[in-house]
């Protein structure tokens, strides 16, 4: 889940912990969007801290000559691998992925602190441990925990549309190469963006990067002397306990899913009434309760505004609009058990199969307003920050002039007056933040530039020979990946949302137009649409995550080249890990790819990507007229709210912003296949709200650690479930489905 939130941090005290107050705006997170772990409220902390310069650290901390240690990288990679596995499970089940930052920071602190104390001055494992090394752990974790997004969306959609032959196991080589291209293209092109977003325009445009800032504050607090160490141990214990509870609960629930995981009160009413009630009509719309630690944890993170908006969107979509569409014959449902009179009133209204061949489901109708709201809101958020676009143009021009002036000096021995003048403006920009990193600590230009060119060349070769896409379309996908990264980084730096779903859908629309009328078969056009969209959104996902890491490192004074090397090593692991986990899940659950209605994985992102690909490539698949009109109207309303919020609700009227509906969250509810996850998130938000009211210091100490543990624990439990499924000892064989509708959950 991408990714939007406004949280507060009490920054006056070096040992304070960021605390949550506000909302998480969704830009469709992924779905494929990332839920980030902790947030800060810029208004409160800016009164106490200047967060556009490195944080002041405990003066008693030892000097970290080289924070890039083997133990930090190894621990970060292992923790990131756990998050990667968790994200594959959660992404396939719900469409959401989660950030590795707070999980890696806290768990990494505990592990390396133990090594530091136990191993003393042993090579590799021993030695002092400081905040910069802690940020290296997080950077490696982010690298190895990334790129799961393409395997919960575009890649499985290719198989679902039969646009590729064979199974994921048989296509393991192409899966690795597409992951390699997406990951390292994002890693290389994002490197110069550090200078632009974190150094050049951050202060003037108030690019606070709330989540990375909160992570940096958390790391600083854990290294703030004895008190910080005690606090860190408390966090670690809370995270470990929540992780263990969620893992055990998820594994145990496979054997009694209707008792330990899914509660279906309307099914129970139907059973108690001996099949005479109207309760299955409500059950059919997805109104049941799920004890999902991951989404209870996400609710703890996202705040009341976003949680209420998410739930309100579900009520609007699945309680009002959907039933109305079915009532008037605009959409239909699929009867799940037509031959069983006891269960014949149970329907599915979320099918995206047989598009263009029958009346669509409410889910297909709702998909388009959800997508357009996300895209329109994201573009509006970017345009109202028009200064960043002007800065980008000026900075690019001045950088080019500086390069041309340097070339003139080398060739003629004399500077060019015009280029020198422009270059001096670049150097003397008064809005630039002072970069604390020494020149020798910067990532050398030749490294990222060579890597960028190599990744583009490899992309052209891989996509041409393995995926049937010509070089022109590959270059277009690379350009879109850079553009969407720019958009996502800028929006995320201000609102903490990462609009990757909007970016992915926009790329699909672009490639639908690019392949139209070019002689491609429908299958070929759909395959190109999905892999090109995967390249653009996957690279943007990686680029956004790594820029956030640079922000955390900047605040902690970590050399950017050390961070970059840690990110690269973690990313290399993810290139092999993510495809392997995808093979694991699709082997255990073939329904992920074949679209079985009774699949335990809802694969909402997969279905949405496939539906958009069909709509823009298949002339027989159309967007319902009424859905299109409704989408346009809602997009206009959402854009108007963005404009009003940015230009009118300022100064003494700014307090009204906290009460505006979060249209990104509402749109996300339109795209999800049922409201079940929104109810769990609302429950988590209510728990967090009550917890803060009861004892705010307790919530600040434990709240985010518990949430991160819940998310990672359930995700790893899903991986264990896939292994049990392959081993033939899974819950569907040895467990019970009592309490489930038609004895299936």
XYZ file of C-alpha atoms in Angstrom:
745
model
C 0.000 0.000 0.000
C 0.881 3.157 -1.209
C 1.160 5.418 0.172
C -1.371 10.245 2.730
C -0.804 10.381 6.221
C -0.237 13.271 8.482
C 1.129 12.273 11.860
C 2.756 14.213 14.602
C 6.097 13.900 16.294
C 7.052 15.629 19.481
C 10.457 16.722 18.400
C 11.509 18.952 21.265
C 13.045 16.033 23.096
C 15.708 13.988 21.419
C 14.278 10.853 22.938
C 10.711 11.497 21.912
C 8.893 9.226 19.583
C 6.765 10.293 16.622
C 3.120 9.933 17.352
C 0.122 9.662 15.167
C -2.632 12.205 14.811
C -4.137 12.454 11.490
C -5.012 10.997 8.269
C -3.563 8.748 5.653
C -4.546 9.890 2.210
C -4.673 7.109 -0.272
C -3.840 7.384 -3.867
C -4.888 3.945 -4.404
C -1.741 2.758 -2.726
C -1.398 0.020 -4.543
C -3.623 -0.997 -4.013
C -0.148 -1.638 -4.907
C 0.392 1.389 -2.742
C 2.510 1.084 0.307
C 1.294 1.685 3.791
C 4.147 3.468 5.490
C 4.906 2.791 9.073
C 5.008 6.019 11.047
C 4.275 9.627 10.238
C 4.842 13.069 11.608
C 2.920 16.322 11.731
C 5.098 18.975 10.172
C 3.246 21.860 11.811
C 4.014 20.680 15.321
C 7.594 19.551 14.977
C 8.771 22.464 12.832
C 8.222 24.678 15.867
C 10.941 22.723 17.685
C 13.195 21.319 14.978
C 14.627 22.392 11.686
C 13.961 19.223 9.721
C 15.627 20.509 6.581
C 19.080 20.017 8.072
C 20.573 16.926 9.729
C 19.288 16.196 13.229
C 21.374 17.051 16.260
C 22.605 13.775 17.675
C 23.711 12.742 21.166
C 27.250 14.186 21.475
C 28.339 11.110 23.444
C 27.765 8.788 20.489
C 30.952 7.292 19.055
C 32.076 8.504 15.647
C 30.954 6.158 12.871
C 33.800 6.121 10.398
C 32.162 3.489 8.174
C 28.508 2.687 8.938
C 28.335 0.340 5.948
C 29.140 -2.848 7.862
C 28.623 -6.453 6.882
C 26.403 -7.100 9.893
C 24.152 -4.127 9.074
C 23.719 -5.210 5.463
C 23.127 -8.874 6.342
C 20.602 -8.086 9.081
C 18.835 -5.564 6.850
C 18.613 -8.014 3.966
C 17.149 -10.738 6.197
C 14.557 -8.392 7.711
C 13.709 -7.003 4.278
C 13.280 -10.550 2.975
C 10.669 -11.153 5.680
C 8.825 -8.017 4.581
C 9.116 -9.078 0.922
C 7.525 -12.433 1.726
C 4.869 -10.677 3.787
C 4.112 -8.278 0.949
C 3.659 -11.075 -1.599
C 1.045 -12.680 0.617
C -0.721 -9.469 1.632
C -0.511 -7.991 -1.857
C -2.062 -11.035 -3.506
C -4.735 -11.251 -0.828
C -5.647 -7.586 -0.523
C -3.716 -5.507 -3.064
C -1.725 -3.715 -0.350
C 1.992 -3.775 0.319
C 3.770 -2.272 3.299
C 6.988 -0.432 3.963
C 9.969 -2.152 5.594
C 11.233 0.974 7.320
C 10.042 0.809 10.941
C 10.207 -3.006 11.028
C 13.802 -2.940 9.803
C 14.757 -0.040 12.065
C 13.469 -1.494 15.339
C 14.219 -5.184 14.771
C 17.564 -4.252 13.251
C 18.394 -2.186 16.321
C 17.675 -5.110 18.623
C 19.674 -7.644 16.633
C 22.766 -5.530 16.005
C 22.711 -4.069 19.525
C 22.818 -7.633 20.851
C 25.707 -8.428 18.503
C 27.535 -5.307 19.620
C 27.234 -6.194 23.303
C 27.833 -9.929 22.990
C 30.632 -10.002 20.438
C 32.600 -6.987 21.739
C 35.381 -6.363 19.218
C 35.006 -9.528 17.177
C 35.461 -9.026 13.433
C 32.208 -8.470 11.484
C 29.833 -9.054 14.425
C 31.326 -6.866 17.151
C 32.066 -3.160 17.534
C 30.102 -0.062 18.444
C 26.630 0.558 16.997
C 25.256 3.976 16.092
C 22.327 5.641 14.291
C 24.018 5.779 10.895
C 24.594 2.027 10.899
C 20.962 1.670 11.985
C 19.942 3.613 8.872
C 22.091 1.265 6.763
C 20.059 -1.649 8.144
C 16.897 0.123 7.098
C 18.298 0.894 3.632
C 19.239 -2.739 3.021
C 15.838 -3.839 4.328
C 14.061 -1.446 1.975
C 16.103 -2.797 -0.945
C 15.453 -6.486 -0.239
C 11.854 -5.838 0.769
C 10.951 -4.018 -2.455
C 9.632 -4.818 -5.959
C 6.860 -7.098 -4.653
C 4.334 -4.779 -6.315
C 4.752 -6.146 -9.845
C 4.042 -9.683 -8.590
C 0.742 -8.773 -6.982
C -0.564 -6.887 -10.026
C 0.749 -6.824 -13.589
C 2.664 -10.119 -13.769
C -0.147 -12.402 -12.528
C -2.570 -10.441 -14.726
C -0.530 -11.558 -17.757
C -1.128 -15.185 -16.807
C -4.790 -14.556 -16.049
C -5.314 -13.166 -19.570
C -3.311 -16.053 -21.085
C -0.919 -13.534 -22.626
C 2.051 -15.777 -21.869
C 2.561 -19.503 -22.267
C 3.714 -21.788 -19.480
C 3.711 -21.445 -15.707
C 5.678 -19.077 -13.496
C 8.003 -21.937 -12.648
C 8.685 -22.538 -16.334
C 9.106 -18.777 -16.920
C 11.364 -18.201 -13.948
C 14.135 -16.737 -16.121
C 11.990 -13.998 -17.706
C 10.515 -13.200 -14.289
C 13.993 -12.623 -12.904
C 15.055 -10.432 -15.810
C 11.968 -8.197 -15.650
C 12.508 -7.847 -11.901
C 16.165 -7.002 -12.504
C 15.281 -4.291 -15.006
C 12.543 -2.699 -12.880
C 14.634 -2.755 -9.705
C 17.941 -1.450 -10.971
C 16.481 1.057 -13.406
C 14.703 2.610 -10.415
C 17.845 2.397 -8.284
C 20.014 4.169 -10.850
C 17.729 6.961 -12.030
C 16.654 7.947 -8.532
C 20.191 8.780 -7.405
C 20.357 12.340 -8.814
C 16.858 13.037 -7.474
C 18.301 13.070 -3.954
C 20.049 16.334 -4.767
C 16.910 17.875 -6.216
C 14.223 16.840 -3.721
C 16.179 16.700 -0.467
C 18.772 19.455 -0.971
C 17.582 21.911 -3.595
C 13.841 22.456 -3.125
C 12.951 20.800 0.194
C 12.872 23.910 2.365
C 11.153 26.297 -0.027
C 8.455 23.807 -1.008
C 8.163 22.289 2.490
C 8.972 18.783 1.301
C 9.073 17.218 4.751
C 8.857 13.521 3.740
C 6.780 12.657 6.836
C 7.426 8.900 7.049
C 11.216 8.968 6.454
C 11.455 11.877 8.890
C 9.586 9.928 11.553
C 11.833 6.906 11.004
C 14.914 9.110 11.452
C 13.475 10.543 14.675
C 12.740 7.030 15.912
C 16.294 5.874 15.177
C 17.703 8.947 16.901
C 15.562 8.328 19.972
C 16.752 4.706 20.246
C 20.378 5.852 20.292
C 19.868 8.681 22.798
C 21.832 7.279 25.734
C 20.581 4.840 28.369
C 17.017 6.154 28.280
C 16.892 5.710 24.526
C 18.222 2.159 24.827
C 15.558 1.234 27.374
C 12.884 2.713 25.150
C 14.225 0.824 22.144
C 14.137 -2.481 24.023
C 10.527 -1.805 24.988
C 9.675 -1.159 21.349
C 11.498 -4.300 20.287
C 9.629 -6.454 22.801
C 6.284 -5.026 21.666
C 7.135 -5.586 18.010
C 8.358 -9.152 18.618
C 5.264 -10.031 20.665
C 2.870 -8.598 18.076
C 4.785 -10.349 15.291
C 4.619 -13.709 17.092
C 0.928 -13.387 17.968
C -0.008 -12.471 14.398
C 2.110 -15.283 12.935
C 0.641 -17.934 15.243
C -2.913 -16.661 14.781
C -2.653 -16.691 10.978
C -1.168 -20.208 10.818
C -3.661 -21.616 13.344
C -6.569 -19.955 11.542
C -5.944 -22.039 8.410
C -7.326 -25.000 10.342
C -10.413 -23.207 11.683
C -10.830 -20.223 9.387
C -14.501 -19.647 10.229
C -13.682 -19.462 13.935
C -10.264 -17.815 14.145
C -10.155 -15.535 11.085
C -13.427 -14.914 9.224
C -16.612 -14.262 11.161
C -19.746 -14.335 9.003
C -22.615 -13.148 11.235
C -25.096 -13.000 8.361
C -24.285 -16.579 7.449
C -24.840 -17.547 11.070
C -28.223 -15.799 10.995
C -29.061 -17.702 7.817
C -28.158 -21.009 9.496
C -29.998 -20.217 12.725
C -33.116 -19.248 10.751
C -32.888 -22.570 8.852
C -32.429 -20.754 5.562
C -35.517 -18.541 5.837
C -33.854 -15.151 6.496
C -32.738 -12.413 4.126
C -29.245 -12.403 5.655
C -27.398 -13.944 2.683
C -28.289 -10.898 0.601
C -26.082 -8.857 2.942
C -23.421 -11.568 3.096
C -23.208 -11.528 -0.704
C -21.972 -7.928 -0.659
C -18.967 -8.846 1.483
C -20.199 -7.573 4.828
C -18.455 -9.851 7.294
C -15.672 -9.483 9.841
C -12.086 -10.648 9.410
C -9.591 -10.895 12.254
C -6.699 -9.768 10.096
C -3.796 -8.447 12.216
C -2.275 -6.759 9.163
C -5.261 -4.489 8.571
C -5.942 -3.904 12.228
C -2.301 -2.826 12.340
C -2.740 -0.631 9.302
C -5.695 1.039 10.995
C -3.454 1.873 13.953
C -1.176 3.670 11.513
C -3.521 5.521 9.213
C -5.658 7.582 11.583
C -9.359 8.282 11.921
C -9.855 10.508 8.876
C -8.491 7.982 6.410
C -10.086 5.013 8.171
C -13.512 6.665 8.246
C -13.134 7.712 4.599
C -12.121 4.190 3.658
C -15.127 2.704 5.457
C -17.485 5.382 4.124
C -16.285 4.602 0.618
C -17.079 0.934 1.205
C -20.570 1.789 2.430
C -21.094 4.022 -0.599
C -19.758 1.432 -3.052
C -20.962 -1.865 -1.577
C -23.941 -0.700 0.441
C -25.556 1.903 -1.834
C -24.219 2.155 -5.399
C -23.697 -1.575 -6.004
C -27.133 -2.723 -4.813
C -28.769 0.138 -6.736
C -26.997 -0.887 -9.963
C -28.141 -4.474 -9.557
C -31.678 -3.422 -8.674
C -32.014 -1.447 -11.913
C -30.301 -4.074 -14.077
C -27.209 -1.990 -14.856
C -25.015 -4.708 -13.320
C -25.453 -8.348 -12.335
C -24.072 -10.816 -9.825
C -23.114 -14.451 -10.232
C -25.132 -17.046 -8.346
C -22.553 -19.207 -6.573
C -24.666 -22.271 -5.733
C -27.610 -22.338 -8.145
C -28.253 -26.040 -7.570
C -28.326 -25.861 -3.790
C -31.639 -24.425 -2.546
C -30.167 -23.774 0.909
C -27.424 -21.500 -0.491
C -28.902 -20.392 -3.810
C -29.326 -16.801 -2.579
C -25.554 -16.389 -2.160
C -24.055 -14.288 -4.963
C -20.727 -12.801 -5.983
C -20.831 -9.195 -7.162
C -17.060 -8.876 -7.622
C -16.411 -10.927 -10.745
C -14.265 -9.438 -13.513
C -14.515 -12.431 -15.829
C -16.256 -12.581 -19.228
C -15.887 -8.847 -19.787
C -17.551 -7.792 -23.020
C -19.609 -10.993 -23.132
C -22.227 -10.270 -20.475
C -23.579 -7.503 -18.282
C -20.734 -6.423 -16.001
C -20.547 -6.830 -12.262
C -20.801 -3.888 -9.855
C -17.073 -4.243 -9.249
C -16.260 -3.518 -12.899
C -18.619 -0.535 -12.879
C -17.032 0.801 -9.661
C -13.493 0.253 -10.935
C -13.601 3.244 -13.275
C -14.672 5.970 -10.826
C -12.100 4.573 -8.395
C -9.311 4.737 -10.974
C -10.250 8.171 -12.334
C -10.523 9.678 -8.853
C -7.037 8.378 -8.049
C -5.516 9.636 -11.289
C -7.275 13.023 -11.217
C -6.447 13.627 -7.550
C -2.777 12.713 -8.032
C -2.396 14.981 -11.049
C -4.184 17.813 -9.248
C -1.909 17.390 -6.208
C 1.095 17.669 -8.512
C -0.186 20.695 -10.420
C -1.044 22.717 -7.316
C 2.596 22.234 -6.359
C 3.523 23.943 -9.621
C 6.625 25.463 -8.077
C 8.311 22.081 -7.978
C 7.865 21.752 -11.741
C 9.357 25.194 -12.298
C 12.262 24.348 -10.024
C 12.829 21.081 -11.849
C 13.026 22.867 -15.191
C 15.364 25.568 -13.888
C 17.608 23.111 -12.081
C 17.850 20.877 -15.125
C 18.737 23.820 -17.371
C 21.338 25.165 -14.989
C 22.879 21.730 -14.506
C 23.139 21.331 -18.288
C 24.800 24.735 -18.516
C 27.263 23.782 -15.829
C 28.152 20.620 -17.717
C 28.510 22.506 -20.996
C 30.693 25.127 -19.328
C 32.941 22.409 -17.929
C 33.168 20.900 -21.392
C 34.088 24.281 -22.857
C 36.912 24.670 -20.339
C 38.288 21.235 -21.159
C 38.119 21.789 -24.913
C 39.202 25.438 -25.243
C 40.787 26.247 -21.910
C 38.293 29.095 -21.435
C 34.816 29.194 -19.874
C 31.785 30.152 -21.898
C 30.392 33.380 -20.468
C 26.735 32.485 -20.919
C 27.014 28.948 -19.591
C 29.224 30.108 -16.724
C 26.637 32.692 -15.713
C 23.849 30.133 -15.698
C 26.007 27.642 -13.817
C 26.830 30.203 -11.145
C 23.115 30.693 -10.544
C 22.886 26.968 -9.988
C 25.646 27.070 -7.400
C 24.359 30.210 -5.666
C 20.708 29.194 -5.317
C 19.686 30.635 -1.919
C 16.927 28.045 -1.463
C 19.310 25.100 -1.366
C 19.757 23.218 1.896
C 23.389 22.719 2.842
C 24.320 19.139 2.004
C 26.167 17.666 4.971
C 27.632 14.888 2.839
C 31.194 15.489 1.712
C 31.971 15.259 -2.025
C 33.694 11.913 -1.458
C 30.518 10.608 0.257
C 28.321 11.314 -2.771
C 27.440 8.584 -5.243
C 29.893 9.067 -8.135
C 28.178 10.232 -11.301
C 29.939 7.626 -13.404
C 28.480 4.846 -11.275
C 24.830 5.790 -11.468
C 25.075 7.107 -15.039
C 26.760 3.938 -16.311
C 24.259 1.827 -14.441
C 21.340 3.830 -15.816
C 22.468 3.466 -19.414
C 23.204 -0.231 -18.912
C 19.782 -0.847 -17.343
C 18.034 0.863 -20.274
C 20.004 -1.225 -22.785
C 19.232 -4.408 -20.866
C 15.569 -3.368 -20.678
C 15.412 -2.927 -24.459
C 16.923 -6.387 -25.012
C 14.865 -8.168 -22.345
C 11.535 -6.651 -23.299
C 12.123 -7.225 -27.004
C 13.201 -10.866 -26.898
C 11.280 -12.112 -23.862
C 8.128 -10.006 -23.897
C 7.718 -8.958 -27.536
C 7.918 -5.196 -26.987
C 9.774 -2.981 -29.447
C 12.565 -0.623 -28.264
C 10.458 2.507 -28.744
C 7.802 1.276 -26.329
C 10.479 0.198 -23.849
C 12.012 3.675 -23.876
C 8.521 5.148 -23.434
C 8.005 2.883 -20.399
C 11.334 4.063 -18.948
C 10.339 7.699 -19.437
C 6.991 7.071 -17.772
C 8.759 5.341 -14.888
C 10.898 8.441 -14.339
C 7.898 10.766 -14.664
C 5.803 8.750 -12.234
C 8.711 8.623 -9.784
C 8.961 12.395 -9.932
C 5.217 12.665 -9.323
C 5.173 10.088 -6.515
C 8.208 11.514 -4.709
C 6.895 15.059 -4.841
C 3.376 14.148 -3.715
C 4.686 11.769 -1.065
C 7.049 14.411 0.293
C 4.103 16.744 0.918
C 1.136 14.475 1.685
C 2.856 11.145 2.448
C 0.891 9.398 -0.252
C 2.553 7.438 -3.027
C 0.152 7.349 -5.979
C 1.417 4.155 -7.598
C -2.018 2.804 -8.463
C -2.817 6.031 -10.258
C 0.560 5.870 -12.006
C 0.081 2.271 -13.083
C -3.377 2.899 -14.481
C -2.178 6.016 -16.290
C 0.645 3.996 -17.869
C -1.852 1.354 -18.994
C -3.972 4.031 -20.649
C -0.903 5.471 -22.377
C 0.174 2.089 -23.708
C -3.366 1.268 -24.737
C -3.215 4.322 -26.998
C 0.359 3.543 -28.102
C -0.513 0.033 -29.326
C -3.913 0.889 -30.795
C -4.028 0.491 -34.560
C -0.441 -0.776 -34.761
C -1.329 -4.277 -35.917
C -0.884 -6.033 -32.590
C -3.165 -8.941 -31.766
C -5.322 -8.474 -28.670
C -3.167 -10.906 -26.691
C 0.085 -9.219 -27.740
C -1.327 -5.769 -26.975
C -2.452 -6.927 -23.541
C 0.926 -8.459 -22.745
C 2.732 -5.267 -23.784
C 0.253 -3.164 -21.827
C 0.866 -5.125 -18.648
C 4.649 -5.512 -18.801
C 5.148 -1.880 -19.845
C 2.889 -0.734 -17.035
C 4.825 -3.018 -14.709
C 8.133 -1.469 -15.770
C 6.857 2.077 -15.297
C 5.135 1.531 -11.943
C 7.753 -0.925 -10.645
C 10.597 1.488 -11.317
C 8.587 4.316 -9.762
C 7.936 2.158 -6.690
C 11.639 1.406 -6.216
C 12.655 5.003 -6.923
C 10.173 6.414 -4.429
C 11.226 4.010 -1.668
C 14.916 4.684 -2.146
C 14.466 8.463 -2.196
C 12.686 8.109 1.143
C 15.721 6.217 2.430
C 17.983 9.030 1.285
C 15.856 11.440 3.308
C 16.223 9.317 6.462
C 19.966 9.064 5.918
C 20.272 12.806 5.308
C 18.689 13.569 8.683
C 21.000 11.098 10.434
C 24.093 12.232 8.570
C 24.617 8.899 6.833
C 26.865 9.144 3.749
C 24.593 8.746 0.711
C 27.026 6.483 -1.123
C 26.984 4.050 1.814
C 23.187 4.039 1.762
C 23.175 3.517 -1.978
C 25.485 0.529 -1.777
C 23.302 -1.008 0.945
C 20.208 -0.378 -1.166
C 21.892 -1.992 -4.173
C 22.868 -5.121 -2.229
C 19.365 -5.467 -0.822
C 17.835 -4.857 -4.251
C 19.991 -7.592 -5.773
C 18.544 -10.080 -3.289
C 14.986 -9.000 -4.064
C 15.575 -9.686 -7.766
C 15.711 -13.402 -6.978
C 13.571 -13.472 -3.852
C 10.383 -11.879 -5.216
C 10.064 -14.183 -8.275
C 10.814 -17.206 -6.066
C 8.060 -16.255 -3.633
C 5.701 -15.674 -6.551
C 6.403 -19.204 -7.790
C 5.798 -20.509 -4.252
C 2.380 -18.876 -3.943
C 1.178 -19.687 -7.452
C 2.253 -23.311 -7.044
C 0.399 -23.592 -3.743
C -2.652 -21.673 -5.000
C -3.153 -22.030 -8.797
C -6.382 -20.039 -8.448
C -4.258 -16.872 -8.239
C -3.680 -17.225 -11.975
C -6.813 -19.006 -13.204
C -9.351 -16.725 -11.535
C -11.328 -19.322 -9.562
C -14.164 -17.549 -7.731
C -13.482 -19.575 -4.555
C -9.807 -18.642 -4.304
C -8.555 -17.720 -0.804
C -6.693 -14.844 -2.464
C -8.841 -11.967 -3.672
C -6.050 -10.636 -5.952
C -7.785 -7.241 -6.316
C -4.817 -5.584 -8.031
C -4.468 -8.469 -10.481
C -8.117 -8.269 -11.488
C -7.990 -4.479 -11.800
C -4.863 -4.527 -13.997
C -6.369 -7.233 -16.197
C -9.656 -5.348 -16.530
C -7.945 -2.101 -17.542
C -5.747 -3.967 -20.048
C -8.827 -5.546 -21.596
C -10.716 -2.260 -21.730
C -7.931 -0.446 -23.619
C -7.024 -3.283 -26.010
C -10.174 -5.324 -26.673
C -12.814 -3.548 -28.812
C -15.494 -5.787 -27.314
C -14.871 -4.572 -23.772
C -16.378 -1.175 -22.971
C -16.656 1.115 -19.997
C -20.344 1.378 -19.038
C -21.707 4.764 -20.071
C -23.212 5.480 -16.654
C -19.912 4.544 -14.971
C -18.008 6.920 -17.234
C -20.334 9.845 -16.497
C -20.211 9.171 -12.766
C -16.399 8.912 -12.927
C -16.046 12.295 -14.608
C -18.382 14.006 -12.143
C -16.555 12.537 -9.154
C -13.156 13.460 -10.618
C -14.294 17.073 -10.987
C -15.475 17.128 -7.367
C -12.168 15.696 -6.130
C -10.027 18.085 -8.149
C -12.134 20.994 -6.879
C -11.483 19.873 -3.302
C -7.715 19.729 -3.943
C -7.775 23.280 -5.323
C -9.937 24.629 -2.490
C -7.800 22.917 0.143
C -4.568 24.225 -1.300
C -5.539 27.808 -2.146
C -8.501 28.678 0.093
C -8.177 26.593 3.259
C -5.045 28.338 4.439
C -4.176 30.464 7.433
C -6.973 30.593 9.970
C -9.141 28.337 7.766
C -6.546 25.589 7.572
C -8.142 23.617 10.433
C -10.988 22.680 8.083
C -8.591 20.466 6.105
C -8.643 17.841 8.863
C -12.360 17.289 8.291
C -12.381 16.993 4.507
C -13.147 13.547 3.071
C -10.109 11.620 1.940
C -11.048 10.894 -1.676
C -8.031 8.707 -2.247
C -9.275 6.371 0.489
C -12.835 6.490 -0.846
C -11.600 5.662 -4.349
C -9.617 2.754 -2.970
C -12.801 1.292 -1.500
C -14.331 1.453 -4.982
C -11.475 -0.644 -6.365
C -11.366 -3.254 -3.595
C -13.536 -6.347 -4.190
C -15.308 -6.166 -0.803
C -15.541 -3.964 2.284
C -13.964 -6.483 4.683
C -10.547 -4.803 4.871
C -12.075 -1.385 5.468
C -13.892 -2.616 8.562
C -10.681 -4.079 9.999
C -8.800 -0.832 9.312
C -11.548 1.192 10.988
C -11.351 -1.095 14.011
C -7.592 -0.561 14.215
C -8.009 3.208 13.952
C -10.583 3.167 16.751
C -8.222 1.116 18.919
C -5.454 3.649 18.281
C -7.804 6.564 19.009
C -8.920 5.037 22.323
C -5.355 4.046 23.217
C -4.120 7.607 22.693
C -6.995 9.030 24.740
C -6.277 6.559 27.534
C -2.500 6.981 27.737
C -0.722 8.821 24.956
C 2.755 8.033 26.279
C 2.000 4.319 26.070
C 0.764 4.621 22.518
C 3.807 6.627 21.480
C 6.079 3.982 22.931
C 4.343 0.842 21.668
C 1.720 1.761 19.059
C 3.716 1.743 15.838
C 5.856 -1.204 16.901
C 2.715 -3.262 17.540
C 1.259 -2.256 14.188
C 4.456 -3.145 12.312
C 4.613 -6.499 14.107
C 0.999 -7.310 13.237
C 1.574 -6.533 9.561
C 4.790 -8.505 9.180
C 3.559 -11.395 11.339
C 0.424 -12.048 9.323
C 2.370 -11.776 6.091
C 4.906 -14.370 7.186
C 2.034 -16.547 8.393
C 0.734 -16.466 4.833
C 4.094 -17.745 3.583
C 3.922 -20.598 6.095
C 0.396 -21.320 4.838
C 1.652 -21.616 1.258
C 4.341 -24.075 2.367
C 1.739 -26.135 4.257
C -0.457 -26.112 1.149
C 2.338 -27.515 -1.042
C 3.219 -30.087 1.637
C -0.354 -31.403 1.628
C -1.043 -30.621 5.293
C -3.020 -27.407 4.836
C -6.164 -26.330 6.602
C -8.450 -27.069 3.651
C -7.431 -30.741 3.973
C -7.037 -31.171 7.723
C -9.053 -28.295 9.162
C -12.687 -27.253 9.440
C -14.756 -24.595 7.659
C -17.494 -24.481 10.254
C -19.111 -21.056 10.357
C -18.336 -20.311 6.693
C -20.977 -19.704 3.989
C -21.647 -22.970 2.129
C -18.798 -24.435 4.194
C -16.244 -22.382 2.214
C -14.176 -19.430 3.362
